[in-house]
Coordinates of C-alpha atoms in Angstrom, one line a residue:
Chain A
X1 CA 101.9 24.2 48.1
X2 CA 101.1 21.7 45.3
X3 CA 101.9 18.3 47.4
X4 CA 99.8 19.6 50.1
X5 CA 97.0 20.5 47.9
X6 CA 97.5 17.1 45.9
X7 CA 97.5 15.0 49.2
X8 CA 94.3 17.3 50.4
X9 CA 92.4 16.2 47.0
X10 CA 93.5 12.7 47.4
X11 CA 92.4 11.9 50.7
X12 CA 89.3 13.5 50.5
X13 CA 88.0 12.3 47.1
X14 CA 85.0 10.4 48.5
X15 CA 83.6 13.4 50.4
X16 CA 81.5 16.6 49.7
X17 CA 85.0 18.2 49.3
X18 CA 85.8 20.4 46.2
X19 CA 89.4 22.5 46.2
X20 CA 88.9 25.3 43.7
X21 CA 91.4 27.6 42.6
X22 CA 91.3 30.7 40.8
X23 CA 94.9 31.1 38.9
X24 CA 96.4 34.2 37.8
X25 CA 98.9 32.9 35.7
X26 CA 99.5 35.3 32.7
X27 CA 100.0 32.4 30.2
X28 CA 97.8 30.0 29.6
X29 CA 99.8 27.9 27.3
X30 CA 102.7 27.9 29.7
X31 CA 100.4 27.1 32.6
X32 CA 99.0 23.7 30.8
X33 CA 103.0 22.3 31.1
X34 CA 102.8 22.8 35.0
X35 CA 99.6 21.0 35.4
X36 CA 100.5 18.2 33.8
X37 CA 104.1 18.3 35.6
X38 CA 102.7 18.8 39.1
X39 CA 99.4 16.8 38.5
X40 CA 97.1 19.1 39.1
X41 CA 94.0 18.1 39.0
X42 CA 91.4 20.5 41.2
X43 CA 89.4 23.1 38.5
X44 CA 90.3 26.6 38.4
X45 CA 88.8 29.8 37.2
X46 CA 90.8 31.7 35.1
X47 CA 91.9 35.8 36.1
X48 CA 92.7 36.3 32.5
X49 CA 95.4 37.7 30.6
X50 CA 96.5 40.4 32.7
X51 CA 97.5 37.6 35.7
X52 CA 97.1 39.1 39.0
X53 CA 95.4 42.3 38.4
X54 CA 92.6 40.4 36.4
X55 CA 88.9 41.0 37.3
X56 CA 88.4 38.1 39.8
X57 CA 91.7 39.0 42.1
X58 CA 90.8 42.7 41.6
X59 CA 87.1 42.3 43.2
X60 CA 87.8 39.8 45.8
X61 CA 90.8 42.6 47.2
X62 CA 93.2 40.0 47.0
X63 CA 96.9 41.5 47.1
X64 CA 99.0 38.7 48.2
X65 CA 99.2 35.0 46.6
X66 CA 98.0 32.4 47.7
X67 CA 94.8 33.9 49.4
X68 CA 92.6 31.5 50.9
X69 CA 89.0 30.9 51.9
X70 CA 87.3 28.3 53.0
X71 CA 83.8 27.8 52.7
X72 CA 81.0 25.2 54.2
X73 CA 78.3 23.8 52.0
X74 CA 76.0 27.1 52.3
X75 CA 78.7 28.9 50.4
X76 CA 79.7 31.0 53.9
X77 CA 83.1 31.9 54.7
X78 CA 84.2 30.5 57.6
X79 CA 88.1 30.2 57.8
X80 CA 90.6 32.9 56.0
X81 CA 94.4 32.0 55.0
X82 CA 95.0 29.0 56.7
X83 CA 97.6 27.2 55.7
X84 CA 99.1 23.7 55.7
X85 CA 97.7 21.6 59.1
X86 CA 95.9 24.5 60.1
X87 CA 93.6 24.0 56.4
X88 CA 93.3 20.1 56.8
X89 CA 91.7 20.8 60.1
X90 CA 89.5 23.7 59.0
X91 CA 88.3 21.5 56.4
X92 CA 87.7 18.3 58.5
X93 CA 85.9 20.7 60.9
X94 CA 83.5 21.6 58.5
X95 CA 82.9 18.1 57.1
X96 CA 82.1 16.6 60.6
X97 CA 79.7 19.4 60.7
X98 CA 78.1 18.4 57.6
X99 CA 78.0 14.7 58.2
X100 CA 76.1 15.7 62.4
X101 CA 73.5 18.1 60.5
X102 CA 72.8 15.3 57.5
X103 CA 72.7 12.2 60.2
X104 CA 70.0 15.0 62.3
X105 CA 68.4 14.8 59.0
X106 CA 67.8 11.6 58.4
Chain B
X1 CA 120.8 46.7 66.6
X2 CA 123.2 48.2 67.6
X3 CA 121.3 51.2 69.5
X4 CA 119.6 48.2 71.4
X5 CA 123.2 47.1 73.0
X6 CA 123.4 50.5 74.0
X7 CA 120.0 50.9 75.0
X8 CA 120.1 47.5 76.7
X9 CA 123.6 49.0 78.8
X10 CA 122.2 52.1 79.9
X11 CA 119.1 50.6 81.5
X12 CA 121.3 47.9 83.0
X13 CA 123.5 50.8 84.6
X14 CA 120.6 53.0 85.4
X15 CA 118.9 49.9 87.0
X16 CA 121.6 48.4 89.4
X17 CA 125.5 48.9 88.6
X18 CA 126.4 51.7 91.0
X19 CA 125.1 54.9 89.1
X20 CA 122.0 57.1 90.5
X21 CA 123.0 60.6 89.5
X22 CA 120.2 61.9 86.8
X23 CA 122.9 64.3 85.2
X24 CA 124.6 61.0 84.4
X25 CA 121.7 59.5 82.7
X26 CA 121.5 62.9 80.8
X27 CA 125.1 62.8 79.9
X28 CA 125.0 59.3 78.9
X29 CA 121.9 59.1 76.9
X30 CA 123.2 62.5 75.2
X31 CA 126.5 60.8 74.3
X32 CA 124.4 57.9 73.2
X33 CA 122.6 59.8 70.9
X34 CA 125.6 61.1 69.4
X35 CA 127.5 57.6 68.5
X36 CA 124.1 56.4 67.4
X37 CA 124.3 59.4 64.7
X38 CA 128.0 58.6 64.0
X39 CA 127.6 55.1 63.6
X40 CA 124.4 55.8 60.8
X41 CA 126.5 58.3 59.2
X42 CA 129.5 55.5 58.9
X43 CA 127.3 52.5 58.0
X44 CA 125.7 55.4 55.3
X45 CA 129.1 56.4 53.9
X46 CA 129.9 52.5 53.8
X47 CA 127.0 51.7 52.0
X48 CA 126.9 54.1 49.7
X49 CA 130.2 55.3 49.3
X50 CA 130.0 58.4 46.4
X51 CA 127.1 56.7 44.5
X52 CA 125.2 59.8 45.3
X53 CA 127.4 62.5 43.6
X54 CA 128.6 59.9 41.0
X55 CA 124.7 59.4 39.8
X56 CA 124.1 63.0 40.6
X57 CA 126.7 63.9 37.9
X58 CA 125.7 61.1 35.4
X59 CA 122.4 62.4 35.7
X60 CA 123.6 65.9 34.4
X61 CA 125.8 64.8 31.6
X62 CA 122.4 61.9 30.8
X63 CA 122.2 62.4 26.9
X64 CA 118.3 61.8 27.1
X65 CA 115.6 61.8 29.2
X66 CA 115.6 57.9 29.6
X67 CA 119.1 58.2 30.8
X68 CA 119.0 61.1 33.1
X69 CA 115.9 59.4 34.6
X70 CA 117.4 56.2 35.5
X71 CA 120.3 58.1 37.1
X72 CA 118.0 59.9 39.3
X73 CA 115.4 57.5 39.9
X74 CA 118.4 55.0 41.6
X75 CA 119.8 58.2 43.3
X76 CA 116.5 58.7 44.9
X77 CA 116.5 54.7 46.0
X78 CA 120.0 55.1 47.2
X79 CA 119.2 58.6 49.1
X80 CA 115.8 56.6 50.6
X81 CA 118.2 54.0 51.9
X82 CA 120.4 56.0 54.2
X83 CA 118.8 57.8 57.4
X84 CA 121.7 60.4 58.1
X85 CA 120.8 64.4 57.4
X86 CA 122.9 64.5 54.2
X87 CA 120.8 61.5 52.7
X88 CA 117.8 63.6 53.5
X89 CA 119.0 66.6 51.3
X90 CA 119.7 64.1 48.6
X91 CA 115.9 62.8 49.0
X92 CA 115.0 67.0 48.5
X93 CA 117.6 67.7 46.1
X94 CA 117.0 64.6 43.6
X95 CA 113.0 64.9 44.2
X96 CA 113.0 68.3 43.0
X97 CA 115.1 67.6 39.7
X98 CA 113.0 64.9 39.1
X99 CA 109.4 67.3 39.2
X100 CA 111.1 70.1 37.8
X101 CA 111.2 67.9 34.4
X102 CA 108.7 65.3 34.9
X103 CA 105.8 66.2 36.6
X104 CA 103.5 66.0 34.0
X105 CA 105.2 62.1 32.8
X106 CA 102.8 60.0 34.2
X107 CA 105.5 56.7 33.9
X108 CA 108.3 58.2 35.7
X109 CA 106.0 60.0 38.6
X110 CA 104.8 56.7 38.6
X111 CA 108.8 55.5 39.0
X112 CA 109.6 57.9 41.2
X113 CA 106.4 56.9 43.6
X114 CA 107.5 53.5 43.4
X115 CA 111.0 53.9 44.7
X116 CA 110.2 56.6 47.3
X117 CA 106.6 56.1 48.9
X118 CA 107.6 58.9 51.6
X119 CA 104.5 61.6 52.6
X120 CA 107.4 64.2 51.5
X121 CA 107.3 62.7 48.2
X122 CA 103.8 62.0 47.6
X123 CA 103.1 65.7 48.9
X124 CA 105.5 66.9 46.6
X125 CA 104.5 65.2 43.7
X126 CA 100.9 65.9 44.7
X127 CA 101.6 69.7 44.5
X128 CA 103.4 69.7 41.5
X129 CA 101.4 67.2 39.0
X130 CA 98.6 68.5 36.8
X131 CA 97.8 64.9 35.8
X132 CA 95.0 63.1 37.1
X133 CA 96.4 59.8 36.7
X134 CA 98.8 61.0 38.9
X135 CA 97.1 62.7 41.2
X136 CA 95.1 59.3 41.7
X137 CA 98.5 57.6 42.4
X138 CA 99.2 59.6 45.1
X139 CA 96.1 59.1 46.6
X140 CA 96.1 55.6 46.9
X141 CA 99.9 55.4 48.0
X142 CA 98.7 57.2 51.2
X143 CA 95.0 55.3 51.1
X144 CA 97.7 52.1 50.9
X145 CA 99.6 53.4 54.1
X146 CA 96.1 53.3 56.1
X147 CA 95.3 49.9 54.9
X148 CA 98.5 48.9 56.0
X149 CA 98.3 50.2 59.3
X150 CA 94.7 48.9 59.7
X151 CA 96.1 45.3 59.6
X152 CA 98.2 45.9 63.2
X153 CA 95.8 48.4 64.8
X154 CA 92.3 49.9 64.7
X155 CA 92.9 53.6 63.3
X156 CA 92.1 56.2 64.9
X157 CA 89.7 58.6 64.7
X158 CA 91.1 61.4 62.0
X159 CA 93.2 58.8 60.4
X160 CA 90.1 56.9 60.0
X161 CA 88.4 59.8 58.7
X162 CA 91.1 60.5 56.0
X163 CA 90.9 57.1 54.9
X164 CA 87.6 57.4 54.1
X165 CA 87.7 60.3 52.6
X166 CA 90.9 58.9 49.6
X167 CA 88.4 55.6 49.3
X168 CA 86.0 57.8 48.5
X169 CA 87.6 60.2 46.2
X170 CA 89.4 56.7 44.6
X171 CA 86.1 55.0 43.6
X172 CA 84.6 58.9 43.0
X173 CA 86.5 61.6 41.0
X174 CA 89.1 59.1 39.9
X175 CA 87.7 55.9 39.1
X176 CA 88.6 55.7 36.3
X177 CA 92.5 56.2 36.4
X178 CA 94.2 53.1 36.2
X179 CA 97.1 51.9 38.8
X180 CA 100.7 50.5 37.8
X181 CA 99.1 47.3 36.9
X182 CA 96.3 48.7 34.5
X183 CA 93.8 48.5 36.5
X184 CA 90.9 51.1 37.3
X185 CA 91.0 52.6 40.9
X186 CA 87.6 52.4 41.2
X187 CA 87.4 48.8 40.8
X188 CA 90.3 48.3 43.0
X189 CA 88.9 50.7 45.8
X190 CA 85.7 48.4 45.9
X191 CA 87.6 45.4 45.9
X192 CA 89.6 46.3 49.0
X193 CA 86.2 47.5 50.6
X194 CA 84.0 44.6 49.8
X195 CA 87.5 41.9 51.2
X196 CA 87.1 44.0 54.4
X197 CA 83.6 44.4 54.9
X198 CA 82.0 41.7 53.2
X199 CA 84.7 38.7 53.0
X200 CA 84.8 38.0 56.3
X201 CA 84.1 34.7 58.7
X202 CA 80.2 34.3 58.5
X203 CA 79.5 36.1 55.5
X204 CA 77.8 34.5 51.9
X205 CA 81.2 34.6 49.5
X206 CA 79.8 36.1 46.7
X207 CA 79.3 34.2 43.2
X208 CA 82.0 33.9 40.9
X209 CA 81.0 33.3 37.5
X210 CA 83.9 32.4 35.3
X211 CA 86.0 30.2 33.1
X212 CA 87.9 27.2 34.1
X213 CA 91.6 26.6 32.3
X214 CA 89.6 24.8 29.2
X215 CA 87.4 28.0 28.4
X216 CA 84.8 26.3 29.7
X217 CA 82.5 28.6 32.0
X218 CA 81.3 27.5 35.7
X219 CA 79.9 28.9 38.7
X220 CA 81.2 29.1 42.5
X221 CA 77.8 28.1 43.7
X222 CA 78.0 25.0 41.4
X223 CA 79.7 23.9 44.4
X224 CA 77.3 24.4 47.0
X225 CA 75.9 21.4 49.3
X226 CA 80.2 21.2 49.3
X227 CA 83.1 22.1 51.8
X228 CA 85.0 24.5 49.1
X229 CA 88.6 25.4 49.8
X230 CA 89.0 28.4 47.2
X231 CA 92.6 29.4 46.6
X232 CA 93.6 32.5 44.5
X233 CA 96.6 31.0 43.4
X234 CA 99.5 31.2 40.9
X235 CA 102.8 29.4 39.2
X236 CA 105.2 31.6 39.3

């Protein structure tokens, strides 16, 4: 998952792209090593100490890892658990929306 | 597998190799039924060999209750694994040793629901218990059967019904009991309900307001005017 999510955050750097995770790693301290190791750079929230049953996972219903939404620029969901090519297109979908509605802006 | 050779042969003869006589058919899918039961009972026996009546025996002669337990909880996983008639008794048999001593242990029913998440055995346990925390386990193993089913096939109407009726009890009467992992059923009832109602294609993602990996706290809607991919993810 990390190279794809590293090359997602590298090609889109320049646009009105943000990948946010929210990690339910157990162990902070541990967790800081793979970061660095698998240059991680996207922010995260953190679930807190008791990993996958913290309070984020636990209200969002999430039981299976990774779990993934993705959102336009109003903060709707509009794609669930797509993965790989499916997510690069679900994303550039959503930014050639938002580039059409800020050009009928203008 | 191997009952879908057989299968696959009857229909094949039934269909178009020279046999029309329904007594045949009878015969045939009677004597089908029977190597099918011989074959489970031999891949069984294979599998397990005596495991059953060696643990059943270590469990008697277990010098604590640690050590009895973990002789019958693994009998119970190895009785759960076969599907002959004599595998079924062992299910009964080791199920009723097992409430007979620990009903009222709210780790081991916890064990025990964990290794064998059968009606037979929540039922059991269900009737026997006089904990609520164990009670509430129960209930949400067969509110966690629904849910399961629900992401094939709509439910239907009383399984629907029943469903609501443990989601309602779970974030009710028993909220407050906490799951294997610690957490409270109440908040993970509401979870599952708001990810199926509310987090779905079209809908506002509700805020999170949290901490990033440095301690320092941020918002989801920091991000809006953004396309957000947000990934629940994990090293591990």
């Amino acid at each position: 998952m990390y190279p794809h999510e590293r090359s997602l955050v590298a090609r889109l750097k320049d646009e009105p792209f943000a990948l946010i995770g929210i990690n339910s790693d157990e162990d902070l301290g541990k967790l800081k090593g793979t970061l660095k190791e698998e240059n991680i750079s996207w922010r995260s929230f953190w679930n807190g100490p008791k990993g996958t049953s913290g309070p984020i996972a636990t209200s969002w219903g999430v039981n299976s890892w990774p779990t993934i939404y993705v959102l336009d620029e109003t903060g709707t969901i509009r794609f669930i658990n797509v993965r790989e090519q499916k997510l690069d297109e679900a994303v550039d979908t959503l930014l050639a929306e938002l580039k059409a509605k800020r050009s009928d802006g203008k | 597998m191997l009952s879908k050779l057989f299968l696959g042969w009857v229909s094949a003869a039934a269909l178009g190799l020279g046999f029309d006589g329904a007594a045949d058919v009878a015969r045939i899918r009677e004597e089908l039924r029977k190597k099918q039961q011989d074959a489970a009972a031999r891949a069984d026996a294979a599998l397990t060999g005596d495991w059953l009546d060696t643990l059943w025996k270590a469990a008697g002669e277990a010098k604590d209750d640690d050590a009895r337990c973990a002789a019958l909880l693994l009998a119970m996983q190895v009785a759960e694994f076969g599907s002959t008639d004599a595998c079924k008794e062992w299910r009964g048999k080791v199920r009723d040793e097992l409430l007979a001593r620990y009903a009222d242990d709210a780790k081991r029913m916890g064990d025990l629901l964990r290794v064998s998440f059968t009606p037979q055995t929540r039922e059991a346990v269900l009737a026997r218990t006089t904990l609520k925390s164990v009670k509430a386990m129960c209930l949400w193993g067969e509110a966690s059967g629904y849910l399961a089913t629900m992401r094939r096939e709509k439910l239907g109407e009383e399984a629907q019904k029943r469903l609501d009726e443990l989601m309602a009890l779970l974030r009710g009467e028993y909220k407050d009991e906490l799951d294997s992992k610690g957490r409270r059923f109440g908040d993970v009832v509401e979870g599952k309900l708001r990810q199926m109602n509310d987090l779905v294609v079209g809908k506002l993602a509700p805020e999170i307001d949290g901490k990033d990996l440095d301690d320092a706290p941020f918002k989801l809607s920091d991000y809006r005017g953004k396309i957000v991919v947000l990934d629940f993810w994990g090293n591990w």
